[in-house]
GROMACS .gro file of C-alpha atoms in nm:
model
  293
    1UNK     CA    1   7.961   5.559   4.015
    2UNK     CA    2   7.688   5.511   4.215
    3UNK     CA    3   7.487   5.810   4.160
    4UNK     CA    4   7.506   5.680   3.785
    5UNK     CA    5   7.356   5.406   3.909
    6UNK     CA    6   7.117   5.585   4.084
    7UNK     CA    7   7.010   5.820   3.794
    8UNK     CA    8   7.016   5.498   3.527
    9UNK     CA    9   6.767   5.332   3.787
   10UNK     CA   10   6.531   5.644   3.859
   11UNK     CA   11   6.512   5.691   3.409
   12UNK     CA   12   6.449   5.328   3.450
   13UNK     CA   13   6.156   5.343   3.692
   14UNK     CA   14   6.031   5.613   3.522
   15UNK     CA   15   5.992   5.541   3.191
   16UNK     CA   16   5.831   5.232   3.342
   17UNK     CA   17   5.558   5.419   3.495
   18UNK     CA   18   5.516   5.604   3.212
   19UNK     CA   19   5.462   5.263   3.003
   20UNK     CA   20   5.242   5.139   3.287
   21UNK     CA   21   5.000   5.505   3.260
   22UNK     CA   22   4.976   5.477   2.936
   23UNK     CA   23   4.873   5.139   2.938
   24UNK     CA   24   4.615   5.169   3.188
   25UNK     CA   25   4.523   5.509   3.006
   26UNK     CA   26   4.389   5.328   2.704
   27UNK     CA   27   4.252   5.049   2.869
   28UNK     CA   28   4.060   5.355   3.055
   29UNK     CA   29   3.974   5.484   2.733
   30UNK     CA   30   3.836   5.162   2.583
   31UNK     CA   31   3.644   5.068   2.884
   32UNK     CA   32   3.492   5.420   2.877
   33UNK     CA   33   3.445   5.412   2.489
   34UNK     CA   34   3.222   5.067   2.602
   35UNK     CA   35   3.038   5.208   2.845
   36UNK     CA   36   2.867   5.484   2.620
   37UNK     CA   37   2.794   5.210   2.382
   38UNK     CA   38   2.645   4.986   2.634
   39UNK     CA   39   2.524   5.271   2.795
   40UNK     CA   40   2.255   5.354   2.489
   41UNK     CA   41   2.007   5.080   2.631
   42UNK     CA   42   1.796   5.323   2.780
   43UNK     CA   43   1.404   5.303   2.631
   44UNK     CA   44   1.102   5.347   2.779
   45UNK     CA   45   0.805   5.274   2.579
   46UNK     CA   46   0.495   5.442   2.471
   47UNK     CA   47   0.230   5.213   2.326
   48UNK     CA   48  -0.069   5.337   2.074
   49UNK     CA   49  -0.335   5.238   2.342
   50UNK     CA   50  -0.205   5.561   2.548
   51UNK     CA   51  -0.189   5.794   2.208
   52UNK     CA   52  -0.491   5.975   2.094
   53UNK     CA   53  -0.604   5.800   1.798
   54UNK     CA   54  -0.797   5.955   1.457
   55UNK     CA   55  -0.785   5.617   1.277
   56UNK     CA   56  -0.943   5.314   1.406
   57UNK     CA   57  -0.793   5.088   1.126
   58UNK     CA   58  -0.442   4.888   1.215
   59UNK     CA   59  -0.085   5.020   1.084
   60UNK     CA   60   0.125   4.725   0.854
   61UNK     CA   61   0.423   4.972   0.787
   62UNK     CA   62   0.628   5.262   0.987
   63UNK     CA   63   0.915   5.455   0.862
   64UNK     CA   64   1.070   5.741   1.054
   65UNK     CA   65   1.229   6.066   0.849
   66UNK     CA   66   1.590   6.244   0.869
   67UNK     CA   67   1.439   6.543   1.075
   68UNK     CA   68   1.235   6.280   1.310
   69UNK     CA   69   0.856   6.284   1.154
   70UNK     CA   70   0.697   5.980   1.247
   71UNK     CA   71   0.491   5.782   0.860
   72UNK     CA   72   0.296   5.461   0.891
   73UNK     CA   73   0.083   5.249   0.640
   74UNK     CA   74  -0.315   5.191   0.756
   75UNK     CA   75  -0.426   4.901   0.541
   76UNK     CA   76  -0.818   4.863   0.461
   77UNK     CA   77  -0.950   4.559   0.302
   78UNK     CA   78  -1.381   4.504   0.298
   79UNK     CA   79  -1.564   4.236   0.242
   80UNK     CA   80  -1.630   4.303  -0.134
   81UNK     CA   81  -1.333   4.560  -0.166
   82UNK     CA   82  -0.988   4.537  -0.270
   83UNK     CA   83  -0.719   4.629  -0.042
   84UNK     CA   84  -0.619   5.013   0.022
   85UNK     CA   85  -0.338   5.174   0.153
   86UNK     CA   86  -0.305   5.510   0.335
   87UNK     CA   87  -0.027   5.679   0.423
   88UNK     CA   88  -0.061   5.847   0.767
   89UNK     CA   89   0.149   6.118   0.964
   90UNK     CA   90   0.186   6.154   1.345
   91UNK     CA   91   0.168   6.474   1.512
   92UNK     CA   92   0.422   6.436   1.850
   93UNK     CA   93   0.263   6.748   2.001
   94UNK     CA   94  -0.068   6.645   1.991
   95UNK     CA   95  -0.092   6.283   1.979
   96UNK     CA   96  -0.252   6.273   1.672
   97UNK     CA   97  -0.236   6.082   1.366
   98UNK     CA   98  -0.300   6.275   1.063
   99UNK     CA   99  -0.415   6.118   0.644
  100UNK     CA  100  -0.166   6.254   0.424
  101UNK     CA  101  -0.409   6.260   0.088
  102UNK     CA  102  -0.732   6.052   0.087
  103UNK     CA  103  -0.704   6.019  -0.262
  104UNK     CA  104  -0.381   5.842  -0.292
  105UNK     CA  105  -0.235   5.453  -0.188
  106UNK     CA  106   0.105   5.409  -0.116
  107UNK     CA  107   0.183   5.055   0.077
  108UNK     CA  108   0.541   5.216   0.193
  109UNK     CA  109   0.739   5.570   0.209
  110UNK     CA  110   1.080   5.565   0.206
  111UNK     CA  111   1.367   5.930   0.276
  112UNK     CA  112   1.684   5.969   0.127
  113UNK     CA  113   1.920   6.102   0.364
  114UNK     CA  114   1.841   6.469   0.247
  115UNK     CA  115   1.483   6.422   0.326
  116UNK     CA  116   1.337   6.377   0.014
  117UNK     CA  117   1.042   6.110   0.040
  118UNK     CA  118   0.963   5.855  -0.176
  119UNK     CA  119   0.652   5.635  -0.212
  120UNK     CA  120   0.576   5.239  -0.291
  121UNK     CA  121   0.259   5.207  -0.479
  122UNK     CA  122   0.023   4.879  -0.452
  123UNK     CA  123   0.158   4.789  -0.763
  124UNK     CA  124   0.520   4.819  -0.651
  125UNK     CA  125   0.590   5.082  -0.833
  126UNK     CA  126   0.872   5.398  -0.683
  127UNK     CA  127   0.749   5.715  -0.711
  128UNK     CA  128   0.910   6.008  -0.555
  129UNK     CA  129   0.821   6.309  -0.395
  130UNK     CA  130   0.602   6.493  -0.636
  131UNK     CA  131   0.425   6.143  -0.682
  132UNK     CA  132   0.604   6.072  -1.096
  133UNK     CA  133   0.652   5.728  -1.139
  134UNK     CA  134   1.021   5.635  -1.184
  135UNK     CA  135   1.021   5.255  -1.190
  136UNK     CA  136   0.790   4.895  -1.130
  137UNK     CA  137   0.887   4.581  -1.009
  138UNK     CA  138   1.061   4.662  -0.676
  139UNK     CA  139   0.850   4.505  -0.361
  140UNK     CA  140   1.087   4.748  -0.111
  141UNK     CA  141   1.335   4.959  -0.187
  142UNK     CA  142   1.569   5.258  -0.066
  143UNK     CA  143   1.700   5.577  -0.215
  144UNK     CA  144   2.125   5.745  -0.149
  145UNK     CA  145   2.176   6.101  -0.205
  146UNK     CA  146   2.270   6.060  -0.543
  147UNK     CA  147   1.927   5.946  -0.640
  148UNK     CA  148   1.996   5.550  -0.700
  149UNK     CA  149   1.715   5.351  -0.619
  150UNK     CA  150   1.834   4.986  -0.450
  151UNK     CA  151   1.560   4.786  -0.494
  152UNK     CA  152   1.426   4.453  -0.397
  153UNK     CA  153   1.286   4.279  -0.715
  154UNK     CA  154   0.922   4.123  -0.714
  155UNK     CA  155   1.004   3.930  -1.000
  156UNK     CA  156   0.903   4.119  -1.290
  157UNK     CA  157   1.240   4.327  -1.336
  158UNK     CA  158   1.565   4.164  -1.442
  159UNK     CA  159   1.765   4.076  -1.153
  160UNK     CA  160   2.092   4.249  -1.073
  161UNK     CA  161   2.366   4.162  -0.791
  162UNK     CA  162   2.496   4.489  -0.572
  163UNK     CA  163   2.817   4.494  -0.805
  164UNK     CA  164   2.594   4.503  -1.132
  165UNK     CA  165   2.606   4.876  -1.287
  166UNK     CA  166   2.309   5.064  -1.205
  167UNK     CA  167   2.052   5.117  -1.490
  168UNK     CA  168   1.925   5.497  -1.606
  169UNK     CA  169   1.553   5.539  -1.564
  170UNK     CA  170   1.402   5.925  -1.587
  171UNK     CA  171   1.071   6.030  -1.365
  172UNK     CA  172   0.872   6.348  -1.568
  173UNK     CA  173   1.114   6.572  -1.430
  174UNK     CA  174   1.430   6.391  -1.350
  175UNK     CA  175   1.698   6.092  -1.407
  176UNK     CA  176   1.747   5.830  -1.151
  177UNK     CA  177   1.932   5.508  -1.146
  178UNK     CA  178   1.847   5.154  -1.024
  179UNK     CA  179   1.930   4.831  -0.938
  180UNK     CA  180   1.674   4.519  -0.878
  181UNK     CA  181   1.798   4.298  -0.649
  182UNK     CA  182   1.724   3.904  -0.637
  183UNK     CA  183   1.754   3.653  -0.363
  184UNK     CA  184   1.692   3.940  -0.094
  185UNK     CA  185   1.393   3.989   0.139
  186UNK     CA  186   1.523   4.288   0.322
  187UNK     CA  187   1.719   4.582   0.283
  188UNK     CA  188   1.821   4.907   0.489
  189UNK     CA  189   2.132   5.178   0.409
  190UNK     CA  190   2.380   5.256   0.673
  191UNK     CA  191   2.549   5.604   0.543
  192UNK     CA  192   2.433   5.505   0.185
  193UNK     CA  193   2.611   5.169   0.218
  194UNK     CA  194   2.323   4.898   0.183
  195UNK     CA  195   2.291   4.631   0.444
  196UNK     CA  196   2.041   4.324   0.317
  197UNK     CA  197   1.853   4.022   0.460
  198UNK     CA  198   1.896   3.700   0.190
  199UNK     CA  199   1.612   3.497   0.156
  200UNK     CA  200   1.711   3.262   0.459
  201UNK     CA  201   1.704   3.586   0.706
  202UNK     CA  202   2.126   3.595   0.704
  203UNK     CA  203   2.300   3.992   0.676
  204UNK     CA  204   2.676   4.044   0.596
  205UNK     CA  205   2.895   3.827   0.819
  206UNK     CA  206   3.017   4.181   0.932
  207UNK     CA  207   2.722   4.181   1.164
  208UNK     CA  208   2.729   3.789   1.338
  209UNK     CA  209   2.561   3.506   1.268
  210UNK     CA  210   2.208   3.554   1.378
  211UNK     CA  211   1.834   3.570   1.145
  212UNK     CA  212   1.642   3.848   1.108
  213UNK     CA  213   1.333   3.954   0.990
  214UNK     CA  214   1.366   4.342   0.931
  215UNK     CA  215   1.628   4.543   1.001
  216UNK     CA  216   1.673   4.961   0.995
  217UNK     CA  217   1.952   5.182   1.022
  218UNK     CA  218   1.916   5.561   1.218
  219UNK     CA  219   2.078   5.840   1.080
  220UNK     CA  220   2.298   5.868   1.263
  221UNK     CA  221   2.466   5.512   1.174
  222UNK     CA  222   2.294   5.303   1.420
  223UNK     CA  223   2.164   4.967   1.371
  224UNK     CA  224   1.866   4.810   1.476
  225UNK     CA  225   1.692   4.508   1.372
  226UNK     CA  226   1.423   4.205   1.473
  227UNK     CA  227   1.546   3.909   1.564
  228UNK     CA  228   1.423   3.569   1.410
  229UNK     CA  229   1.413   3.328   1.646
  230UNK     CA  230   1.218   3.041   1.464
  231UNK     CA  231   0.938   3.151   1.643
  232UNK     CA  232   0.608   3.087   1.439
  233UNK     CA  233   0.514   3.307   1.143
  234UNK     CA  234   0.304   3.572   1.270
  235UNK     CA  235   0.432   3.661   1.600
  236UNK     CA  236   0.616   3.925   1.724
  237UNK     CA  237   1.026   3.953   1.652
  238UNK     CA  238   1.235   4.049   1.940
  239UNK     CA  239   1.462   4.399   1.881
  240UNK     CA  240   1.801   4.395   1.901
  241UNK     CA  241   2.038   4.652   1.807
  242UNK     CA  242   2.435   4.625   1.734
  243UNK     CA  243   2.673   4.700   1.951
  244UNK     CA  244   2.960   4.785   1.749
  245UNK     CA  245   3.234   4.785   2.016
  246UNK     CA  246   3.132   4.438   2.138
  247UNK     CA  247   3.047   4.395   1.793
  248UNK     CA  248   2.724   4.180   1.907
  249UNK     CA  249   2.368   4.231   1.859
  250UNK     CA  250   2.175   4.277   2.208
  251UNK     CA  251   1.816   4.257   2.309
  252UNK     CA  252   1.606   4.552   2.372
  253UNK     CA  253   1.394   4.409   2.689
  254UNK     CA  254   1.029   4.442   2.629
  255UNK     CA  255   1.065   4.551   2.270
  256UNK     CA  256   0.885   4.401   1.994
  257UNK     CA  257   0.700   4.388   1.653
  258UNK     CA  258   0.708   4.279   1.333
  259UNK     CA  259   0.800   4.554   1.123
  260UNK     CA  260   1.092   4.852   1.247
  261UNK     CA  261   1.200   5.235   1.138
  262UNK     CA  262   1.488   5.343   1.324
  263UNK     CA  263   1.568   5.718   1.372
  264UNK     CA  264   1.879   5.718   1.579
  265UNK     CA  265   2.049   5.582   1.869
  266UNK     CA  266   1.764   5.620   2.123
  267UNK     CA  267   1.432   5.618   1.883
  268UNK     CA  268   1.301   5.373   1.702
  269UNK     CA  269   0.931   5.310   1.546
  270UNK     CA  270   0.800   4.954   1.579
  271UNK     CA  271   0.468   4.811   1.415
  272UNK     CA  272   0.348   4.462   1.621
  273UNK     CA  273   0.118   4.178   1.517
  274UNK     CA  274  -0.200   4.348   1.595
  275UNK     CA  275  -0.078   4.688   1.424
  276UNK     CA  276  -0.006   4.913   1.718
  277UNK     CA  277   0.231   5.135   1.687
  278UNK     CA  278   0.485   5.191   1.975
  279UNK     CA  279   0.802   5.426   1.965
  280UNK     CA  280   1.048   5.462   2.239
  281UNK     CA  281   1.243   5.782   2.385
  282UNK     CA  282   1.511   5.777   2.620
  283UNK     CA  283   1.441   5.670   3.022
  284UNK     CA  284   1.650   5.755   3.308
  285UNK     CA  285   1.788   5.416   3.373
  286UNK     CA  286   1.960   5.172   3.160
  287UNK     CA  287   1.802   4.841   3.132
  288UNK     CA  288   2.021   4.475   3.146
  289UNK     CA  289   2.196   4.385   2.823
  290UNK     CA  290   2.143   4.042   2.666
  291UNK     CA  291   2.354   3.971   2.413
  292UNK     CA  292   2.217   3.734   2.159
  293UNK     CA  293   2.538   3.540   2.114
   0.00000   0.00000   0.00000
């Protein structure tokens, strides 16, 4: 009788401790699963001063490609001259920033996830890689795989809502859909799935409480945005990115602008108040976190 006891108390014990490991296993797990996350606050940055320049004009616009290539937006306005845009290309290896076509104005360039550019003319009109107009009206816009255009309406479009059906518009050589979104100032797609900005700075309640000014996803699903602080109009926004285990927005110390492209989880693009450029790679040590609430 007692070594029944004995045996009933040792299963006992040890299915206990089993409990117990596998308790502490997943809380292992989790912590460790929060660690990488929190661990991804590691930028150094490299500001335009310290590039080798070939333009001497200001950028207003970056936006970073699937495969990494660096685009921004020089802006030229003269005395007597209406404003131009130029779409410029930076060269990593040798510093350089390169004209794309001196002959042609674009005021944005956008990449669907398969690489395939698009431009935003001065008259807010889409036109995609081979430079056929496909539709007008949209002051910003992005492009899915499946060639639908969500865009941000200026106005002169009839305005849809994200569950309107999309309408059928054709380029010279190909169909594309659309929608023209009102009441928006801002707009990115995570995977395809469109995140906006409503006019009062506010994104899905999915991602907190907080304003923004302009927000970017990588491609690899990360998030990144600037932060609006009611700071005056003009300045610099702070960057933040989401952390989607704490499921908070932190601050990237150091890190600011006015305009964003995000590539991934380490590199991001940003465009500041006097038009520098500044994009960040990955340092050696990981920089405090502050969460933004």
């Amino acid at each position: 009788m007692k070594n029944q006891l004995l045996v009933t108390a040792l299963l006992v014990a040890a299915t206990t401790a089993i409990q117990v490991s596998q308790v502490l296993q997943k809380q292992r797990a989790e912590s460790q699963a929060q660690w990488r996350q929190e661990a991804t606050n590691k930028f150094s940055w490299n500001a335009t001063q310290e590039l080798k320049w070939s333009v001497v004009n200001s950028f207003i616009d970056v936006q970073t490609s699937p495969d990494g290539d660096v685009y921004a937006i020089q802006s030229i306005k003269g005395d007597m001259s209406e404003q131009k845009y130029f779409v410029y290309k930076y060269d990593i290896v040798t510093n350089i920033w390169t004209i794309l076509d001196k002959t042609f104005q674009a005021k944005a360039v956008r990449f669907d996830r398969l690489g395939n550019m698009y431009y935003l003319t001065p008259k807010n009109c889409v036109l995609n890689s081979n430079k056929e107009e496909i539709i007008c009206g949209l002051f910003d816009f992005e492009v899915t795989v499946n060639k639908e255009i969500i865009g941000l309406s200026d106005g002169t479009l009839n305005q849809d809502t994200l569950g309107s059906p999309y309408h059928q518009v054709y380029s010279t050589s190909s169909m594309y859909y659309y929608k023209a979104l009102g009441g928006q100032k801002g707009i990115t797609l995570l995977k395809d799935e469109p995140i906006l900005i409503d006019s009062n700075g506010y994104v899905d309640t999915r991602f907190g409480t907080g304003k923004f000014i302009s927000i970017s996803a990588g491609i690899d699903g990360s998030l990144w945005a600037l932060l609006d602080e009611d700071q005056p109009s003009g300045t610099d926004y702070s960057l933040v990115k989401w952390q989607t285990v704490a499921q908070k927005w932190y601050k990237v110390e150091g890190a600011t602008g006015i305009n964003l492209s995000a590539y991934n989880e380490i590199s991001v693009a940003l465009v500041n108040k006097a038009g520098l450029l500044s994009l960040s790679s990955q340092a050696n040590q990981q920089k405090p976190v502050s969460y933004t609430g």
